[in-house]
Amino acid sequence: MSDILLTGGAGFIGSHVCEALLARGDRVTVLDNFNDFYDPAIKRGNAERLVERGARLIEGDIRDEAQLDRLLVEDAPDAVIHLAAMAGVRPSLLDPLHYEDVNVRATLLMLERLKQRPTTRFVFASSSSVYGANEKAPFSETDDIHQPISPYAATKRAGELHCFTYHHLYAIPTSCLRFFTVYGPRQRPEMAIHKFVAATLERRPITMFGDGSTRRDYTYVADIVDGVVKALDHCAGYEIYNLGESQTVSLAEMIEEVGRACGVEPIVERRSMQPGDVLITYADVSKAKERLGYAPSTDIRTGLARFVDWYRTEGPGASLPKHGH
């Protein structure tokens, strides 16, 4: 049993990670500021369920230094899983300074406190977006990446670099996890799969940017959680791990699979590619498999069926008339 501080624990991935930790007997403190990047009521609903299961909830900001002193120095947790961040490539183009403040400066504030207690394991949520305009696929942790093409991607790479610096100077055991397009129950409403399912079930058009040939390594949330927990348990030294499904699906194929899962033919509106978007994300997960025993197993069809089932029964679509299967 470990005492774990989980930042962003009321969010999509965080709430699933928290459930997994509680289920195995860890004591978890969730820190979340319930910001309005998307409807805070969704995160409050997640948090309520976590508290019922035994989590301790602190409402606060990762930039609040007095609070970080209490949670990281006085409480002295065994580990920190740092998921809290401003998310999203496209929104980061509109407010890069805010992304820098939350994603980089706040991470530094945490590392400054962890150097006083360098036995605390630190798991940092990074992103496949750090690979930027990388033309080699699949993406490997050893790739030379120096071309981030969005402020969000730059902040996540900066976070990894700061983590390395503090590991080098103070021996903080650190794992940086590059998540590849995570989806599943409770997915954020602005993300593509959630938006596409909602639009399809409500008979609204889906906006498809580009010709549908861009490819993503869509990763089901249960597989990501498995990787996060294993990275926590194997956290030693400084390591970067890709966590993806290690299979790519084109945008056009994904829309087709959404239609299949919904039992409804999607209506598609085509638009031009957006700035900051990459042509492909594709994870080489051999390092995570070898070092962590990571074993992603959910193909896109299975994962979408589970998401649509959640959407219709517990999610926003629970009040929709039932169509299809």
mmCIF file of N, CA, C and O in Angstrom, residues 3-7 29-32 56-62 64-80 110 113-114 117 120:
data_model
loop_
_atom_site.group_PDB
_atom_site.id
_atom_site.type_symbol
_atom_site.label_atom_id
_atom_site.label_comp_id
_atom_site.label_asym_id
_atom_site.label_seq_id
_atom_site.Cartn_x
_atom_site.Cartn_y
_atom_site.Cartn_z
ATOM 1 N N ASP A 3 1.021 5.697 -0.345
ATOM 2 C CA ASP A 3 0.329 6.993 -0.317
ATOM 3 C C ASP A 3 0.674 7.723 -1.604
ATOM 4 O O ASP A 3 1.852 8.014 -1.856
ATOM 5 N N ILE A 4 -0.347 8.038 -2.395
ATOM 6 C CA ILE A 4 -0.108 8.599 -3.718
ATOM 7 C C ILE A 4 -0.863 9.914 -3.870
ATOM 8 O O ILE A 4 -2.051 10.002 -3.557
ATOM 9 N N LEU A 5 -0.148 10.933 -4.347
ATOM 10 C CA LEU A 5 -0.795 12.182 -4.747
ATOM 11 C C LEU A 5 -1.043 12.107 -6.247
ATOM 12 O O LEU A 5 -0.118 11.891 -7.025
ATOM 13 N N LEU A 6 -2.300 12.275 -6.641
ATOM 14 C CA LEU A 6 -2.702 12.185 -8.044
ATOM 15 C C LEU A 6 -3.251 13.534 -8.480
ATOM 16 O O LEU A 6 -4.338 13.938 -8.064
ATOM 17 N N THR A 7 -2.470 14.259 -9.287
ATOM 18 C CA THR A 7 -2.957 15.564 -9.759
ATOM 19 C C THR A 7 -3.836 15.346 -10.989
ATOM 20 O O THR A 7 -3.574 14.460 -11.796
ATOM 21 N N THR A 29 -4.679 10.702 -2.681
ATOM 22 C CA THR A 29 -5.148 12.080 -2.553
ATOM 23 C C THR A 29 -5.265 12.660 -3.956
ATOM 24 O O THR A 29 -4.282 12.684 -4.704
ATOM 25 N N VAL A 30 -6.465 13.089 -4.310
ATOM 26 C CA VAL A 30 -6.717 13.685 -5.620
ATOM 27 C C VAL A 30 -6.642 15.201 -5.482
ATOM 28 O O VAL A 30 -7.320 15.788 -4.635
ATOM 29 N N LEU A 31 -5.820 15.833 -6.305
ATOM 30 C CA LEU A 31 -5.757 17.295 -6.377
ATOM 31 C C LEU A 31 -6.297 17.720 -7.742
ATOM 32 O O LEU A 31 -5.782 17.288 -8.777
ATOM 33 N N ASP A 32 -7.335 18.532 -7.745
ATOM 34 C CA ASP A 32 -7.929 18.981 -9.008
ATOM 35 C C ASP A 32 -8.498 20.376 -8.807
ATOM 36 O O ASP A 32 -9.021 20.685 -7.730
ATOM 37 N N ARG A 56 -9.216 10.767 -1.030
ATOM 38 C CA ARG A 56 -9.250 12.064 -0.354
ATOM 39 C C ARG A 56 -9.184 13.122 -1.448
ATOM 40 O O ARG A 56 -8.335 13.055 -2.335
ATOM 41 N N LEU A 57 -10.084 14.092 -1.416
ATOM 42 C CA LEU A 57 -10.154 15.096 -2.466
ATOM 43 C C LEU A 57 -9.709 16.453 -1.940
ATOM 44 O O LEU A 57 -10.194 16.930 -0.921
ATOM 45 N N ILE A 58 -8.774 17.074 -2.655
ATOM 46 C CA ILE A 58 -8.357 18.443 -2.372
ATOM 47 C C ILE A 58 -8.673 19.282 -3.609
ATOM 48 O O ILE A 58 -8.185 18.986 -4.704
ATOM 49 N N GLU A 59 -9.499 20.313 -3.433
ATOM 50 C CA GLU A 59 -9.761 21.213 -4.549
ATOM 51 C C GLU A 59 -8.723 22.323 -4.503
ATOM 52 O O GLU A 59 -8.670 23.092 -3.539
ATOM 53 N N GLY A 60 -7.887 22.377 -5.527
ATOM 54 C CA GLY A 60 -6.829 23.381 -5.520
ATOM 55 C C GLY A 60 -6.047 23.353 -6.811
ATOM 56 O O GLY A 60 -6.242 22.480 -7.663
ATOM 57 N N ASP A 61 -5.137 24.295 -6.935
ATOM 58 C CA ASP A 61 -4.389 24.503 -8.170
ATOM 59 C C ASP A 61 -2.949 24.040 -7.991
ATOM 60 O O ASP A 61 -2.335 24.285 -6.943
ATOM 61 N N ILE A 62 -2.393 23.406 -9.012
ATOM 62 C CA ILE A 62 -1.010 22.928 -8.916
ATOM 63 C C ILE A 62 0.001 24.067 -8.907
ATOM 64 O O ILE A 62 1.180 23.840 -8.666
ATOM 65 N N ASP A 64 -0.403 26.601 -6.724
ATOM 66 C CA ASP A 64 -0.521 27.142 -5.372
ATOM 67 C C ASP A 64 0.629 26.590 -4.524
ATOM 68 O O ASP A 64 0.599 25.439 -4.090
ATOM 69 N N GLU A 65 1.626 27.427 -4.288
ATOM 70 C CA GLU A 65 2.855 26.932 -3.650
ATOM 71 C C GLU A 65 2.647 26.492 -2.206
ATOM 72 O O GLU A 65 3.239 25.510 -1.753
ATOM 73 N N ALA A 66 1.793 27.204 -1.487
ATOM 74 C CA ALA A 66 1.529 26.811 -0.090
ATOM 75 C C ALA A 66 0.872 25.427 -0.053
ATOM 76 O O ALA A 66 1.195 24.594 0.807
ATOM 77 N N GLN A 67 -0.024 25.211 -0.975
ATOM 78 C CA GLN A 67 -0.687 23.901 -1.024
ATOM 79 C C GLN A 67 0.301 22.796 -1.419
ATOM 80 O O GLN A 67 0.275 21.696 -0.858
ATOM 81 N N LEU A 68 1.178 23.098 -2.365
ATOM 82 C CA LEU A 68 2.194 22.116 -2.747
ATOM 83 C C LEU A 68 3.120 21.796 -1.575
ATOM 84 O O LEU A 68 3.544 20.647 -1.400
ATOM 85 N N ASP A 69 3.429 22.805 -0.765
ATOM 86 C CA ASP A 69 4.245 22.551 0.436
ATOM 87 C C ASP A 69 3.555 21.528 1.343
ATOM 88 O O ASP A 69 4.197 20.606 1.849
ATOM 89 N N ARG A 70 2.248 21.716 1.527
ATOM 90 C CA ARG A 70 1.498 20.788 2.392
ATOM 91 C C ARG A 70 1.451 19.389 1.791
ATOM 92 O O ARG A 70 1.708 18.386 2.471
ATOM 93 N N LEU A 71 1.120 19.310 0.512
ATOM 94 C CA LEU A 71 0.861 18.006 -0.101
ATOM 95 C C LEU A 71 2.132 17.236 -0.431
ATOM 96 O O LEU A 71 2.139 16.004 -0.379
ATOM 97 N N LEU A 72 3.209 17.940 -0.762
ATOM 98 C CA LEU A 72 4.430 17.252 -1.186
ATOM 99 C C LEU A 72 5.490 17.166 -0.102
ATOM 100 O O LEU A 72 6.247 16.194 -0.058
ATOM 101 N N VAL A 73 5.565 18.180 0.743
ATOM 102 C CA VAL A 73 6.613 18.196 1.774
ATOM 103 C C VAL A 73 6.073 17.677 3.102
ATOM 104 O O VAL A 73 6.593 16.716 3.672
ATOM 105 N N GLU A 74 4.990 18.293 3.597
ATOM 106 C CA GLU A 74 4.442 17.877 4.899
ATOM 107 C C GLU A 74 3.807 16.486 4.831
ATOM 108 O O GLU A 74 4.064 15.628 5.684
ATOM 109 N N ASP A 75 2.973 16.246 3.817
ATOM 110 C CA ASP A 75 2.315 14.936 3.716
ATOM 111 C C ASP A 75 3.280 13.842 3.274
ATOM 112 O O ASP A 75 3.055 12.670 3.569
ATOM 113 N N ALA A 76 4.337 14.217 2.559
ATOM 114 C CA ALA A 76 5.392 13.285 2.134
ATOM 115 C C ALA A 76 4.838 12.000 1.512
ATOM 116 O O ALA A 76 5.018 10.910 2.044
ATOM 117 N N PRO A 77 4.168 12.097 0.369
ATOM 118 C CA PRO A 77 3.628 10.887 -0.265
ATOM 119 C C PRO A 77 4.749 9.985 -0.784
ATOM 120 O O PRO A 77 5.873 10.432 -1.005
ATOM 121 N N ASP A 78 4.413 8.718 -0.971
ATOM 122 C CA ASP A 78 5.385 7.774 -1.541
ATOM 123 C C ASP A 78 5.589 8.023 -3.023
ATOM 124 O O ASP A 78 6.648 7.707 -3.572
ATOM 125 N N ALA A 79 4.552 8.565 -3.677
ATOM 126 C CA ALA A 79 4.629 8.761 -5.123
ATOM 127 C C ALA A 79 3.688 9.884 -5.543
ATOM 128 O O ALA A 79 2.687 10.158 -4.872
ATOM 129 N N VAL A 80 4.033 10.498 -6.662
ATOM 130 C CA VAL A 80 3.178 11.507 -7.284
ATOM 131 C C VAL A 80 2.910 11.064 -8.716
ATOM 132 O O VAL A 80 3.855 10.749 -9.456
ATOM 133 N N MET A 110 6.556 21.635 -8.524
ATOM 134 C CA MET A 110 6.474 20.326 -7.857
ATOM 135 C C MET A 110 7.857 19.702 -7.721
ATOM 136 O O MET A 110 8.212 19.185 -6.653
ATOM 137 N N ARG A 113 9.941 20.948 -4.890
ATOM 138 C CA ARG A 113 9.605 20.386 -3.575
ATOM 139 C C ARG A 113 10.064 18.932 -3.453
ATOM 140 O O ARG A 113 10.497 18.504 -2.383
ATOM 141 N N LEU A 114 9.994 18.191 -4.539
ATOM 142 C CA LEU A 114 10.397 16.784 -4.487
ATOM 143 C C LEU A 114 11.901 16.636 -4.275
ATOM 144 O O LEU A 114 12.350 15.617 -3.750
ATOM 145 N N ARG A 117 12.857 15.630 -0.958
ATOM 146 C CA ARG A 117 12.503 14.265 -0.534
ATOM 147 C C ARG A 117 12.652 13.346 -1.756
ATOM 148 O O ARG A 117 11.669 12.839 -2.298
ATOM 149 N N THR A 120 10.677 10.083 -3.302
ATOM 150 C CA THR A 120 9.308 10.084 -3.837
ATOM 151 C C THR A 120 9.345 9.808 -5.339
ATOM 152 O O THR A 120 10.010 10.516 -6.089
#
